[in-house]
Amino acid sequence: MVRTMLSAAFAAAVTLAPAQAQDLGDIVGGVARQYLQQEQDRAAFAQAQSADTLSAYQSYLRQFPNGAYAEQARDRIQRLGGGTGVAPTNPSQTDTAGLSRQQRVQIQRQLNGLGYSTNGADGNFGPGTRRAIALWQRDRNYAQTGTLNAAQANEILQGTATTRPSTTAPAVGPAGNEADLGLNRQQRQAVQAGLTQRGFDTRGVDGVFGRGTRNAIAAWQRANDMEATGYLTAAQYDRLVGR
């Protein structure tokens, strides 16, 4: 329909006087820009629907705060536990502007230590960290925004939330068994060093069990005819650190 209108307008412009043609050309250009924006809006919302995650809908709203699908996006964010669904213009500025890089790294390490994987501890709050924050907030009955307010950042930095709330069911299965070991940072580093020495790359020996370490643990377990859970038992820990 829009293409037909544009074609007709271009054809009419050819037969008009130069001044009239210029006016019509401006109109056609405006229609074309509006059509392109509508298509971009539609494509962005379709992408958010495909992912169907809190961050995906928030990303859509940052691009199109008044888009044709903005209300649908806000409604879906609320259903996903994201509060009012009003996405900040730049979430990285809302919760990191007052934090040093060292503090951001410490927040990531604390989250990893609590079992919320940030996929690294480099001081950059990317998708992995946002997801970890949202899960941490969920388990504490906070609005699941994926961004930290000052009180929440201090709660993590001060280590006042070293364990999950008592209202949250304790972790079970392989993850729970590893959590029960209570490994400190040095012990985790020893595990990573043991895996690396055996040829299983953990992508760093930093005491943080991110995706690289989990994959390395699972690969080592498979190579030794164990169930490849990516989480350690007490016996496996002892074996890796050479005890």
PDB file of N, CA and C in Angstrom, residues 85 101 106 108 157 242:
ATOM      1  N   GLY A  85       7.935  -1.057  33.994  1.00  0.00           N
ATOM      2  CA  GLY A  85       8.213  -1.213  32.574  1.00  0.00           C
ATOM      3  C   GLY A  85       8.767   0.038  31.927  1.00  0.00           C
ATOM      4  N   ARG A 101      35.554   1.473  39.063  1.00  0.00           N
ATOM      5  CA  ARG A 101      35.687   0.192  38.360  1.00  0.00           C
ATOM      6  C   ARG A 101      35.929  -0.935  39.366  1.00  0.00           C
ATOM      7  N   GLN A 106      33.976  -5.722  42.166  1.00  0.00           N
ATOM      8  CA  GLN A 106      33.643  -6.358  43.441  1.00  0.00           C
ATOM      9  C   GLN A 106      32.191  -6.803  43.465  1.00  0.00           C
ATOM     10  N   GLN A 108      30.423  -7.714  40.885  1.00  0.00           N
ATOM     11  CA  GLN A 108      30.349  -8.917  40.049  1.00  0.00           C
ATOM     12  C   GLN A 108      30.895 -10.138  40.787  1.00  0.00           C
ATOM     13  N   LEU A 157      28.117  -4.693  48.052  1.00  0.00           N
ATOM     14  CA  LEU A 157      29.505  -4.320  48.316  1.00  0.00           C
ATOM     15  C   LEU A 157      29.916  -4.575  49.760  1.00  0.00           C
ATOM     16  N   GLY A 242      44.642 -31.723  44.137  1.00  0.00           N
ATOM     17  CA  GLY A 242      45.747 -32.623  44.464  1.00  0.00           C
ATOM     18  C   GLY A 242      45.830 -33.019  45.910  1.00  0.00           C
TER      19      GLY A 242
END
